PDB file of C-alpha atoms in Angstrom:
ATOM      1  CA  UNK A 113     -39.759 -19.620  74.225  1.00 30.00           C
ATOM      2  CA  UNK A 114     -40.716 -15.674  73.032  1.00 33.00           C
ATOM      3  CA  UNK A 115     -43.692 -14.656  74.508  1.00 41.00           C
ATOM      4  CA  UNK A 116     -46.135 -12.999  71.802  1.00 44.00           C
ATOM      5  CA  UNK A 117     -45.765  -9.713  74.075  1.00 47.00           C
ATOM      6  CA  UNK A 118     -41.931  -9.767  73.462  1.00 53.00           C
ATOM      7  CA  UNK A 119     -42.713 -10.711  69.638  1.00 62.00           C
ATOM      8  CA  UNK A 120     -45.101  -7.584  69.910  1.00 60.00           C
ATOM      9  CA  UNK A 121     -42.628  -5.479  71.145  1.00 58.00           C
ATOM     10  CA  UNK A 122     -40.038  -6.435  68.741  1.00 61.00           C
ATOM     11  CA  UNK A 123     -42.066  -6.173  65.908  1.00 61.00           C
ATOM     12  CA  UNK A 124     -42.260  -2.156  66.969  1.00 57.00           C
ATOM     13  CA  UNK A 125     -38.357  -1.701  67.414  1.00 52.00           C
ATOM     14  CA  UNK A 126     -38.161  -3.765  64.036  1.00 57.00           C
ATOM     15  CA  UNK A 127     -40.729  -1.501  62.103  1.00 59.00           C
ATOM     16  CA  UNK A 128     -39.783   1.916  63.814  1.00 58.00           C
ATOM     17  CA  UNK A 129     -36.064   1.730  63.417  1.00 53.00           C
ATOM     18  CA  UNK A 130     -36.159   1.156  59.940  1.00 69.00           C
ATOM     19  CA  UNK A 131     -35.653   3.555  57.220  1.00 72.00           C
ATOM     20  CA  UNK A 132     -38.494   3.463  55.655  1.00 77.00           C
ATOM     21  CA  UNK A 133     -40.875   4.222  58.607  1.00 73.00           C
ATOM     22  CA  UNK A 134     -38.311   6.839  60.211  1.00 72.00           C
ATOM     23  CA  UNK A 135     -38.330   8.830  56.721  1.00 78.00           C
ATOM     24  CA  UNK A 136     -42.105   8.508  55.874  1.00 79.00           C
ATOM     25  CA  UNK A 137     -43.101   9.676  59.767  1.00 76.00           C
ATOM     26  CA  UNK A 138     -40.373  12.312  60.006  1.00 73.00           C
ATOM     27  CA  UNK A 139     -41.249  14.344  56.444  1.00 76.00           C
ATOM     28  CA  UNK A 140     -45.253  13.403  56.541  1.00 75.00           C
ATOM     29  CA  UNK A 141     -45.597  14.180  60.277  1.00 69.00           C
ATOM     30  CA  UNK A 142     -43.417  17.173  60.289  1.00 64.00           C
ATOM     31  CA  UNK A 143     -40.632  15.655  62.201  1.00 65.00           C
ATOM     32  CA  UNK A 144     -41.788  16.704  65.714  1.00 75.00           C
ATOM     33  CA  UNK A 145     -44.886  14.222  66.814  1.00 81.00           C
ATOM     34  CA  UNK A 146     -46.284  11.121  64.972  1.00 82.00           C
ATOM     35  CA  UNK A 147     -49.168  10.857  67.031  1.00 92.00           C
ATOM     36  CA  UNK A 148     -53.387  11.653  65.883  1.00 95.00           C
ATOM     37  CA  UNK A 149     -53.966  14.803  65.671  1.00 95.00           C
ATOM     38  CA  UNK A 150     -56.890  17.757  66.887  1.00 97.00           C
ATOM     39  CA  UNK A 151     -58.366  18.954  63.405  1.00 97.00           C
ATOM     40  CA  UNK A 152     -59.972  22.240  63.060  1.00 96.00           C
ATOM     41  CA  UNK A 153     -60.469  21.284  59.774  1.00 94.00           C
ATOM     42  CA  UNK A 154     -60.163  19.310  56.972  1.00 91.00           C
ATOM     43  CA  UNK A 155     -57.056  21.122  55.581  1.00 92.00           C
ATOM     44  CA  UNK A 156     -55.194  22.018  58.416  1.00 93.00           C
ATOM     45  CA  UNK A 157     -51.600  20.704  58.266  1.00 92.00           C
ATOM     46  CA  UNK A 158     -50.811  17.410  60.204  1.00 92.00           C
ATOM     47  CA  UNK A 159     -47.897  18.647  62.168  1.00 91.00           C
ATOM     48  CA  UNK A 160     -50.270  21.442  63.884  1.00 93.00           C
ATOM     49  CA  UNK A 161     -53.016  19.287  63.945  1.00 94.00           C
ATOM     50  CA  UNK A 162     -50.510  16.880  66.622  1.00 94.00           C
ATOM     51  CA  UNK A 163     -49.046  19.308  68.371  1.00 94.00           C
ATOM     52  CA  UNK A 164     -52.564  20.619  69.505  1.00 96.00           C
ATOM     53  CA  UNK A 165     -53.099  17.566  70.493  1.00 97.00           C
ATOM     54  CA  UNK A 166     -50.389  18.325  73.501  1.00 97.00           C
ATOM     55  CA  UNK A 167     -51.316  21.637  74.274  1.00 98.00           C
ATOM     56  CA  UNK A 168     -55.136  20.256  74.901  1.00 98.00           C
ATOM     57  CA  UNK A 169     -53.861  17.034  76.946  1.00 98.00           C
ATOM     58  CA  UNK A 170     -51.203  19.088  78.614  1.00 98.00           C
ATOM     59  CA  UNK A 171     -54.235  21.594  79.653  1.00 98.00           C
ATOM     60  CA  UNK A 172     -56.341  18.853  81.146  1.00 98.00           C
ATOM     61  CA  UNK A 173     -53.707  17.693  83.892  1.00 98.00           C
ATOM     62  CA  UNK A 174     -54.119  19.556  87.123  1.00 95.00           C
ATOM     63  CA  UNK A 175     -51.002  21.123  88.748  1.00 94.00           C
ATOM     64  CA  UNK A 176     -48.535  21.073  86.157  1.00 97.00           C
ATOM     65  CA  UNK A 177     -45.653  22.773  86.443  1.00 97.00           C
ATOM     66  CA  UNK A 178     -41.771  22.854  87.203  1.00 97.00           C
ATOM     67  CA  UNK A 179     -42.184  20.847  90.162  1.00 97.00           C
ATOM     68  CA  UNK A 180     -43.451  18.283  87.983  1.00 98.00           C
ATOM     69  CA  UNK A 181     -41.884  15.206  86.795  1.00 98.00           C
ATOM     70  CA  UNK A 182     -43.361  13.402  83.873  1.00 98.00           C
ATOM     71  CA  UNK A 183     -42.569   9.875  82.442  1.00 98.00           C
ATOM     72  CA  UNK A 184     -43.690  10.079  77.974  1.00 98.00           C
ATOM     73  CA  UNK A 185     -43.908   6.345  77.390  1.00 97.00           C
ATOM     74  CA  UNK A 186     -43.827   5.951  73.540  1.00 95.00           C
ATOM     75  CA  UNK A 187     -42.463   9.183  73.213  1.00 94.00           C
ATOM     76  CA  UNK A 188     -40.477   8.663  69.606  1.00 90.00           C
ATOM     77  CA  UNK A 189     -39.239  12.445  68.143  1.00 91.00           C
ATOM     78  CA  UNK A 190     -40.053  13.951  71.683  1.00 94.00           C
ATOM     79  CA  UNK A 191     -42.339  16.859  70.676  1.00 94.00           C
ATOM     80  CA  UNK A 192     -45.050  16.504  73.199  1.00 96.00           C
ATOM     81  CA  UNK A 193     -41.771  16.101  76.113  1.00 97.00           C
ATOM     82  CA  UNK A 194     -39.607  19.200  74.753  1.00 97.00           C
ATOM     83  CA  UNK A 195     -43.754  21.271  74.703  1.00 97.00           C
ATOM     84  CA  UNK A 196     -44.340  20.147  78.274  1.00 98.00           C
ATOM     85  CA  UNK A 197     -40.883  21.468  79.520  1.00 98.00           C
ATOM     86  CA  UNK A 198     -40.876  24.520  77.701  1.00 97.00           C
ATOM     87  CA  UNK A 199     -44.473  25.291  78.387  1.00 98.00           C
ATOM     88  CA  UNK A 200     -44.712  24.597  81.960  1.00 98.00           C
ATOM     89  CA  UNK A 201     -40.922  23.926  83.051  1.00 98.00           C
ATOM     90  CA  UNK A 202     -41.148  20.117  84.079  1.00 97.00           C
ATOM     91  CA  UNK A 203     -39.054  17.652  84.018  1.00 98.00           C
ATOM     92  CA  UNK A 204     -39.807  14.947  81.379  1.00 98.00           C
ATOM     93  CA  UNK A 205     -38.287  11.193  80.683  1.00 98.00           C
ATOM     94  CA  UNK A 206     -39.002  10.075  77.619  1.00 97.00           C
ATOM     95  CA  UNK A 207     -38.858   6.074  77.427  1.00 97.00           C
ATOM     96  CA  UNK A 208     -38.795   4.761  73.627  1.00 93.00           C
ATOM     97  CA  UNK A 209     -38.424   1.690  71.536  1.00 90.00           C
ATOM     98  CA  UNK A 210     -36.889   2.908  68.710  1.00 87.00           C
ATOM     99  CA  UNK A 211     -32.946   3.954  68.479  1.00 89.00           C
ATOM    100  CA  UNK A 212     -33.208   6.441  65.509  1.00 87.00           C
ATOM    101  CA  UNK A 213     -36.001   8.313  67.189  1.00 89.00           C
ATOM    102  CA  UNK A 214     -34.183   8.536  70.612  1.00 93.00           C
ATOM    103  CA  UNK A 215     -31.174  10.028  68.553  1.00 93.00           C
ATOM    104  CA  UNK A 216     -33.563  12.746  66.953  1.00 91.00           C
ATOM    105  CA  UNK A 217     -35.455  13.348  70.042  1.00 94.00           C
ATOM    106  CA  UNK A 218     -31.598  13.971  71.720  1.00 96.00           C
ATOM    107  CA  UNK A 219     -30.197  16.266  68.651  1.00 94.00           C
ATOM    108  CA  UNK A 220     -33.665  18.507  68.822  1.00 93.00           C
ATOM    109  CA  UNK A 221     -34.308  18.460  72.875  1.00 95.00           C
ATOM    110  CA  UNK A 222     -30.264  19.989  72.672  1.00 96.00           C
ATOM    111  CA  UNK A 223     -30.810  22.459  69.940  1.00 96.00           C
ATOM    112  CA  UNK A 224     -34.252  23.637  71.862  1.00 96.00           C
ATOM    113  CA  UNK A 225     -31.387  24.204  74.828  1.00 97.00           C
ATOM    114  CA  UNK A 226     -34.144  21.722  77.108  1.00 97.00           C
ATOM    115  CA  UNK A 227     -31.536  18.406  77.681  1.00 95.00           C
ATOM    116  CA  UNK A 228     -31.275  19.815  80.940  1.00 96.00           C
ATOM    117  CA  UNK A 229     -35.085  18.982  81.414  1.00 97.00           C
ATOM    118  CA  UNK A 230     -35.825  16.194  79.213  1.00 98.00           C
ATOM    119  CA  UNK A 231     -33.944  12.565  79.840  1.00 98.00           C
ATOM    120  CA  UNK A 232     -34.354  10.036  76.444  1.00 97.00           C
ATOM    121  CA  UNK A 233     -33.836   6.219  77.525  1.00 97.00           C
ATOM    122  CA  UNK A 234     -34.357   3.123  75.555  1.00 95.00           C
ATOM    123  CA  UNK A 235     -36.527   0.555  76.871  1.00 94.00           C
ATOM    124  CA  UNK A 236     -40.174  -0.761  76.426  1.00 92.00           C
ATOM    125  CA  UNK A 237     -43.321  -0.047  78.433  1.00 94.00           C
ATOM    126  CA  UNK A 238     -43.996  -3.433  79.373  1.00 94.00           C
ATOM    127  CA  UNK A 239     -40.570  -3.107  81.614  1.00 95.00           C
ATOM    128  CA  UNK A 240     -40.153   0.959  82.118  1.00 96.00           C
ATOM    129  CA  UNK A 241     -36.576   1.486  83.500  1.00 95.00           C
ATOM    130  CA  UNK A 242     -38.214   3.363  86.115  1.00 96.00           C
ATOM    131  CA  UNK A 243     -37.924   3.482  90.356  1.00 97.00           C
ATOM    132  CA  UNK A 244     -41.245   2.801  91.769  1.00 97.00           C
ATOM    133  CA  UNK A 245     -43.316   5.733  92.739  1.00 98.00           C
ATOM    134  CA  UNK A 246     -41.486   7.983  90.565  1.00 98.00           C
ATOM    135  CA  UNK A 247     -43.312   9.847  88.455  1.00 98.00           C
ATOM    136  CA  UNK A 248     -46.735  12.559  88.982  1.00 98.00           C
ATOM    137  CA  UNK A 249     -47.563  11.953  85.603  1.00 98.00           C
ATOM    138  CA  UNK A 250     -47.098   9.194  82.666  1.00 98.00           C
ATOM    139  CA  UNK A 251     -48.080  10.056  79.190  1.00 98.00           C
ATOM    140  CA  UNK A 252     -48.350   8.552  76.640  1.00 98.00           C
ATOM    141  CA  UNK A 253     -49.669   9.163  72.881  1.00 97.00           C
ATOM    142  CA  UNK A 254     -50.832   6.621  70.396  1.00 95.00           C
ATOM    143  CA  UNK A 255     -48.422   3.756  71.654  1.00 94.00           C
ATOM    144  CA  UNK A 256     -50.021   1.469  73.808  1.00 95.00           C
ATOM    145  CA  UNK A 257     -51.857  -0.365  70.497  1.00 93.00           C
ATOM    146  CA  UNK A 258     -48.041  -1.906  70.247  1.00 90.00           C
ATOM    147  CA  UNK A 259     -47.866  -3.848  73.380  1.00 91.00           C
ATOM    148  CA  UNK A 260     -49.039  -7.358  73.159  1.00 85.00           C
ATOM    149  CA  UNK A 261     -49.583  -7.066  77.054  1.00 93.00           C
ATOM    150  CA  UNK A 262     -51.414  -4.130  77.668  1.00 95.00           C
ATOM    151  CA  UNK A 263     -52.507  -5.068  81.262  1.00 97.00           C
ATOM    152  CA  UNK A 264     -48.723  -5.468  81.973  1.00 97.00           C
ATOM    153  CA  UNK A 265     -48.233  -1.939  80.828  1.00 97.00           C
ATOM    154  CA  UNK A 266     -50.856  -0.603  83.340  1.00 97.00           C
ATOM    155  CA  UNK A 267     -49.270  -2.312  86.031  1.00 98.00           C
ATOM    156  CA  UNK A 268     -45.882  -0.682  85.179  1.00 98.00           C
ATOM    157  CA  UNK A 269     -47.668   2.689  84.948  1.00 98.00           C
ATOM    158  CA  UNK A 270     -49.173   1.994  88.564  1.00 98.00           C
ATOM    159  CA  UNK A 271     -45.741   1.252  89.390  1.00 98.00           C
ATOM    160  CA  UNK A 272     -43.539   4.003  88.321  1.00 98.00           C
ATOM    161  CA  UNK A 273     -46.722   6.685  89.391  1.00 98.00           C
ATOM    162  CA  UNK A 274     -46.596   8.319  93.028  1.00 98.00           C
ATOM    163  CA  UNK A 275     -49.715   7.770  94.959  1.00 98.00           C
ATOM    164  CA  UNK A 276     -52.130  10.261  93.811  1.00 98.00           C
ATOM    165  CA  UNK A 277     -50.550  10.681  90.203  1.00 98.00           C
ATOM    166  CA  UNK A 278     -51.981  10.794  87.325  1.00 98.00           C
ATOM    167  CA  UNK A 279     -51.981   8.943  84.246  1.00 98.00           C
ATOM    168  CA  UNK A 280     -53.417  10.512  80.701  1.00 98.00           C
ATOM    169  CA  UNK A 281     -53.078   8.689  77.551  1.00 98.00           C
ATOM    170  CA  UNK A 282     -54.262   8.910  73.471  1.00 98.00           C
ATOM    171  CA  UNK A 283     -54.064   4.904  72.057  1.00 97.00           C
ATOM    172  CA  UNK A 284     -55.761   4.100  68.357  1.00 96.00           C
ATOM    173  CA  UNK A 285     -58.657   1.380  69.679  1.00 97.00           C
ATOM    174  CA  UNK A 286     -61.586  -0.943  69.283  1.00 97.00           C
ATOM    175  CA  UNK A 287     -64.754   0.368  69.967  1.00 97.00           C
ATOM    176  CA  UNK A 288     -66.604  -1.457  73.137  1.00 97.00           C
ATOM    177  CA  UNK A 289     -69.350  -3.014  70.349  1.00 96.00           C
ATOM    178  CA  UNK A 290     -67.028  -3.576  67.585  1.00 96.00           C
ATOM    179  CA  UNK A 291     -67.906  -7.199  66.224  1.00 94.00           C
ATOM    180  CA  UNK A 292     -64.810 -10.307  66.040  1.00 89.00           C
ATOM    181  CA  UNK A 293     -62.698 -10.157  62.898  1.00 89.00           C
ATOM    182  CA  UNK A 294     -63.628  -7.319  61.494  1.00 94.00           C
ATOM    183  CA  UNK A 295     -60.317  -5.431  62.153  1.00 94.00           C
ATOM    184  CA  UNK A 296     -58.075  -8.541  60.911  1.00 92.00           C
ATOM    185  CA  UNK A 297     -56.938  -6.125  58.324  1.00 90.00           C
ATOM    186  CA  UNK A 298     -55.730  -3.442  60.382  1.00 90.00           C
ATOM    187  CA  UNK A 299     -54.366  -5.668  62.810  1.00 89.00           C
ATOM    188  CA  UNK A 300     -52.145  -7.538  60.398  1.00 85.00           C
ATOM    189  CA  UNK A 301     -50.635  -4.059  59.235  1.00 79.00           C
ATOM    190  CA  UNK A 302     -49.461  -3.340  62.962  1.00 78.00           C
ATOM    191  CA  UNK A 303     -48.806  -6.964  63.561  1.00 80.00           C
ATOM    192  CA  UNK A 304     -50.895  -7.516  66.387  1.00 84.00           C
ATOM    193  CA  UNK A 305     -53.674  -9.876  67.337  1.00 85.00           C
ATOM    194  CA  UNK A 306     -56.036  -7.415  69.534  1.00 91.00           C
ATOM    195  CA  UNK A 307     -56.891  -3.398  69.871  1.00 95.00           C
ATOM    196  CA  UNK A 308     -57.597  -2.266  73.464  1.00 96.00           C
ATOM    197  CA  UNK A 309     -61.027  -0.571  74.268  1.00 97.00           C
ATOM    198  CA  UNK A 310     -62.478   2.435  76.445  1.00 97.00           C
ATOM    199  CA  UNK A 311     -64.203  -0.507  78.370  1.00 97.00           C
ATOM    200  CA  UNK A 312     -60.769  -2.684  78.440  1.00 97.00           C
ATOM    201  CA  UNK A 313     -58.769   0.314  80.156  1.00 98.00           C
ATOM    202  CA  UNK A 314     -61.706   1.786  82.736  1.00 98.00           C
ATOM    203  CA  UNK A 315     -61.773  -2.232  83.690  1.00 98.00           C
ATOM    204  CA  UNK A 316     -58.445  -2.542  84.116  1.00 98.00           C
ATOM    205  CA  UNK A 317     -57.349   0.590  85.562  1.00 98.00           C
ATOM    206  CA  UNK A 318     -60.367   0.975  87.803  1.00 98.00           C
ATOM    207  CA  UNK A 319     -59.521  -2.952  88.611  1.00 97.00           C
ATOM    208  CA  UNK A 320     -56.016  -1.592  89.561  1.00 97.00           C
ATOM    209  CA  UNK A 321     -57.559   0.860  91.632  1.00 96.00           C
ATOM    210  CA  UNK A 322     -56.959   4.209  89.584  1.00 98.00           C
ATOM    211  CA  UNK A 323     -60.044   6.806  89.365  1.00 98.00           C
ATOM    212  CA  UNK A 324     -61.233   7.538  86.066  1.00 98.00           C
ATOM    213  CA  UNK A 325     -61.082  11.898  85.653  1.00 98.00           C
ATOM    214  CA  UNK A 326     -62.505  11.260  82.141  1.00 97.00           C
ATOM    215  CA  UNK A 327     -62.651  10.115  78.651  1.00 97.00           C
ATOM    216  CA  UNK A 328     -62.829  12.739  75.859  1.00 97.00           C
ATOM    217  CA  UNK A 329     -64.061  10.639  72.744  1.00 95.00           C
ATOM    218  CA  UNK A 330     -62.587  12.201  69.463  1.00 97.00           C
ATOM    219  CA  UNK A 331     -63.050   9.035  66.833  1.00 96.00           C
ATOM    220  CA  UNK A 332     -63.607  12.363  64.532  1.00 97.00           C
ATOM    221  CA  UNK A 333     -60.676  13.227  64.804  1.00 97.00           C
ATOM    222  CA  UNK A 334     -58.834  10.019  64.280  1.00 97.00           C
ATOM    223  CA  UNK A 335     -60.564   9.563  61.006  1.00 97.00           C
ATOM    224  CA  UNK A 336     -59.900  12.544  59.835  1.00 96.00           C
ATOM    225  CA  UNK A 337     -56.179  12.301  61.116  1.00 94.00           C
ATOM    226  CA  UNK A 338     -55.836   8.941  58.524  1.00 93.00           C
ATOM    227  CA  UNK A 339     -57.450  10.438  55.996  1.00 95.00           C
ATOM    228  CA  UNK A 340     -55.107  13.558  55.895  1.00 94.00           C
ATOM    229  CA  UNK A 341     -51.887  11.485  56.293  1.00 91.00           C
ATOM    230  CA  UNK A 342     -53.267   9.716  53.225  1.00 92.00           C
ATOM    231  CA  UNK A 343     -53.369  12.788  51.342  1.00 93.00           C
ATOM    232  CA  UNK A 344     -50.325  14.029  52.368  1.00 90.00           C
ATOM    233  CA  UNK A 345     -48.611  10.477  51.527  1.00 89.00           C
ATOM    234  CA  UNK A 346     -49.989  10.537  47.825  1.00 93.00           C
ATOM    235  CA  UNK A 347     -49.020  14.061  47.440  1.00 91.00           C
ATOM    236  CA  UNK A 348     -45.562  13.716  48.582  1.00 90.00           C
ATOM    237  CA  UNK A 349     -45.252  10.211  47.267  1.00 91.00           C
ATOM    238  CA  UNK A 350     -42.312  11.169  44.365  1.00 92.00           C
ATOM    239  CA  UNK A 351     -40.389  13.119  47.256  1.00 89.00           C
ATOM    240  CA  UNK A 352     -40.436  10.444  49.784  1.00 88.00           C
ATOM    241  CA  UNK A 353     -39.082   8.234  46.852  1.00 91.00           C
ATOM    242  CA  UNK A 354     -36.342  10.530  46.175  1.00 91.00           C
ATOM    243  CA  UNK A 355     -35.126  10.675  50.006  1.00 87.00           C
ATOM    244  CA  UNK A 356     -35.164   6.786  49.744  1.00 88.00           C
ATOM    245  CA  UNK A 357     -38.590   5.718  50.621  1.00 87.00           C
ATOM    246  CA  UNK A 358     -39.751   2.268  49.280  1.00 90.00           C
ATOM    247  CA  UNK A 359     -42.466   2.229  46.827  1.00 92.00           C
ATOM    248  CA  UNK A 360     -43.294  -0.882  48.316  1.00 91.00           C
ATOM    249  CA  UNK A 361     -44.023   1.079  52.040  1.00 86.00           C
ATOM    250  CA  UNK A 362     -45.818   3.375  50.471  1.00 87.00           C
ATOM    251  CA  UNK A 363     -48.030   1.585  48.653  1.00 91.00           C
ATOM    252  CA  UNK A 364     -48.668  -0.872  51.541  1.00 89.00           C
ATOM    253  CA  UNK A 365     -48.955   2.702  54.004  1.00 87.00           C
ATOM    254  CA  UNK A 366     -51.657   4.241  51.860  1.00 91.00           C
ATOM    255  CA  UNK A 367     -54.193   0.765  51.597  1.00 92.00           C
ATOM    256  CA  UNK A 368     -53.181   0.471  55.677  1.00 90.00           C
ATOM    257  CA  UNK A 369     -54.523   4.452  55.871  1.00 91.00           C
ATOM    258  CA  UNK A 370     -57.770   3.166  53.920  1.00 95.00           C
ATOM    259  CA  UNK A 371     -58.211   0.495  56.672  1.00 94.00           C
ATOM    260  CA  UNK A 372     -58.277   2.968  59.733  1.00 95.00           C
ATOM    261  CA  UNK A 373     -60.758   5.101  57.819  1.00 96.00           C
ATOM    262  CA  UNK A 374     -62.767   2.476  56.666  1.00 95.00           C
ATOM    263  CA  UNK A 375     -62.947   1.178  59.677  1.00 96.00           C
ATOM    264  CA  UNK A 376     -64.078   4.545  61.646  1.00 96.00           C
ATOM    265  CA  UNK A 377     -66.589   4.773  59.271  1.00 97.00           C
ATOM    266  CA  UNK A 378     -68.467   1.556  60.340  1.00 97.00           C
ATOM    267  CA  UNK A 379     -68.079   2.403  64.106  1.00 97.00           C
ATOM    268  CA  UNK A 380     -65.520  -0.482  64.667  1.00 97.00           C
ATOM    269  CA  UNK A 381     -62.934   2.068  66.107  1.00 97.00           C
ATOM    270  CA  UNK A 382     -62.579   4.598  69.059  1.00 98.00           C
ATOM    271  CA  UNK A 383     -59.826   6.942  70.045  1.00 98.00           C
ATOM    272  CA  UNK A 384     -59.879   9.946  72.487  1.00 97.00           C
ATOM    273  CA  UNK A 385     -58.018  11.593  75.392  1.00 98.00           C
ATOM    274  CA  UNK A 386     -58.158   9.459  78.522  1.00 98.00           C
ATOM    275  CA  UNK A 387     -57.432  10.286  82.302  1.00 98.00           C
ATOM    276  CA  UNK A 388     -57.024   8.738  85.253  1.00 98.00           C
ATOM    277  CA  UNK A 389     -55.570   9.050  88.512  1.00 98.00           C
ATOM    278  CA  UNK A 390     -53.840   6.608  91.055  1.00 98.00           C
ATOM    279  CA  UNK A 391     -55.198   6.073  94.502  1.00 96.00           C
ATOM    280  CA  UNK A 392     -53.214   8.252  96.795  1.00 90.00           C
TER     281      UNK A 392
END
C-alpha cells in the first residue's frame, strides 16, 4: 500500500516536472529561485525580491565559508546553492524532486563556472541520499509544505547534520492559532492534508534535541510575495500562453494566489526565516 507521505511526495515530482509549472515558475520567478521573497516594496521585481531572501538567510548562519559544506533540500533552479558558493566559496548539494529543474540547475551552475562546487542529485527529503553526519548546514526554502511526513524530514536533517550544525529553513505555514478547515482551499491546490507551524517545528526539533537560534516572522512578506506573483501572472498571462502555458493553469494559479493572500489576511498563515542548531 502507498503511504500518503509517498502520495505527497509524488504529487510534487508530478506537479513540478510538468510543463506547465516549469514554464510559469521559470518566466514569473525569473528563472533563478521560486521561493517567497524579502519586499522592499510593493513594486519591486519578484526575482530580486527572492534572491534577497538568500543573501539575508545566508547572513544569519555563523561561520560560513569555503570550509563549509551545505546540503539545499528543495533546491529546484539552484539560485540560493550557485549564491552561497560564489558568495562565500562552499560547497553545496542540492537534493531535488523534480528532473527538469535538476537539468536547469546543472546547465546554469556550469555556465556560472561553479559545478566544481555545487553537486545536483535527485531524491526526496523524506530519504536524503546523504552519509550521516555530513553536512554543517541544511537549507532549505519554501519546500518542506510538500512532505506529507514532515517529522520524518527532521529526522533526516538530524541525520545528514554534523553535531553542532545548523539547520535554517523558509516553509509557507499555519499559524499556531489558525482554526480547523479553514485552509481546505489552499491545501487542496498543493494537494496536501496539513501545513506545518512555528509551534510544530520548535516541538519537534527541540523534541529532537536541536536549539532554536531564532525565528524571524515575515507573514508580510509572504503576502505580499502572492500578491505580486499574482500581478505578474495576469500581466504576463498572453506570453505565458504563447510559450505553451495552459489557460487552464493559469486560471487555476491566479484563484490559488487569492487563497494565500486571503488567507494572510485573516491571520490563518505564518512564514519566516527559521534557525536551529544540532546538539554538538
Amino acid at each position: 500500500m502507498t503511504s500518503p507521505n509517498a502520495n505527497a511526495v509524488a504529487k510534487a515530482e508530478e506537479y513540478y516536472d510538468s510543463d506547465d509549472a516549469d514554464k510559469f515558475y521559470f518566466t514569473i520567478w525569473g528563472g533563478k529561485d521560486i521561493h517567497i521573497g524579502l519586499y522592499k516594496d510593493d513594486v519591486e521585481p519578484v526575482g530580486d525580491a527572492s534572491h534577497r531572501t538568500d543573501e539575508t538567510i545566508a547572513a544569519k548562519i555563523e561561520n560560513l565559508g569555503p570550509d563549509t559544506k551545505v546540503l539545499d533540500i528543495g533546491a529546484a533552479y539552484g539560485g540560493a546553492a550557485r549564491y552561497l558558493a560564489e558568495t562565500y566559496g562552499c560547497h553545496v548539494t542540492c537534493v531535488n524532486i523534480s528532473d527538469k529543474q535538476n537539468a536547469i540547475n546543472r546547465e546554469m551552475s556550469e555556465k556560472a563556472g561553479l559545478s566544481d562546487k555545487i553537486a545536483v542529485k535527485h531524491g526526496s527529503f523524506e530519504d536524503i541520499p546523504a552519509e550521516d553526519n555530513s553536512f554543517d548546514v541544511v537549507w532549505s526554502q519554501d519546500s518542506i509544505l510538500h512532505s506529507g511526513n514532515r517529522v520524518k524530514v527532521m529526522e533526516e536533517v538530524a541525520r545528514v547534520l554534523k553535531p553542532g550544525g545548523q539547520f535554517i529553513f523558509t516553509d509557507p505555514m499555519q499559524s499556531d492559532n489558525c482554526p480547523a478547515d479553514v485552509l481546505q482551499p489552499i491545501l487542496d491546490r498543493i494537494h496536501l492534508s496539513t501545513l506545518g507551524s512555528p509551534g510544530f517545528y520548535e516541538k519537534t526539533l527541540t523534541g529532537m534535541g536541536f536549539e532554536k537560534i531564532g525565528f524571524d516572522d515575515h507573514v508580510d512578506q509572504l503576502r505580499r510575495h502572492y500578491f505580486r506573483v499574482g500581478q505578474e501572472l495576469k500581466k504576463n498571462y498572453d506570453k505565458l500562453v504563447e510559450v505553451g502555458v495552459s489557460r487552464e493553469y493559469i486560471d487555476n494559479m491566479i484563484k490559488g494566489l487569492e487563497h494565500w493572500v486571503n488567507g494572510a489576511d485573516k491571520g490563518y498563515l505564518a512564514w519566516g526565516i527559521m534557525h536551529y542548531r544540532k546538539a554538538k
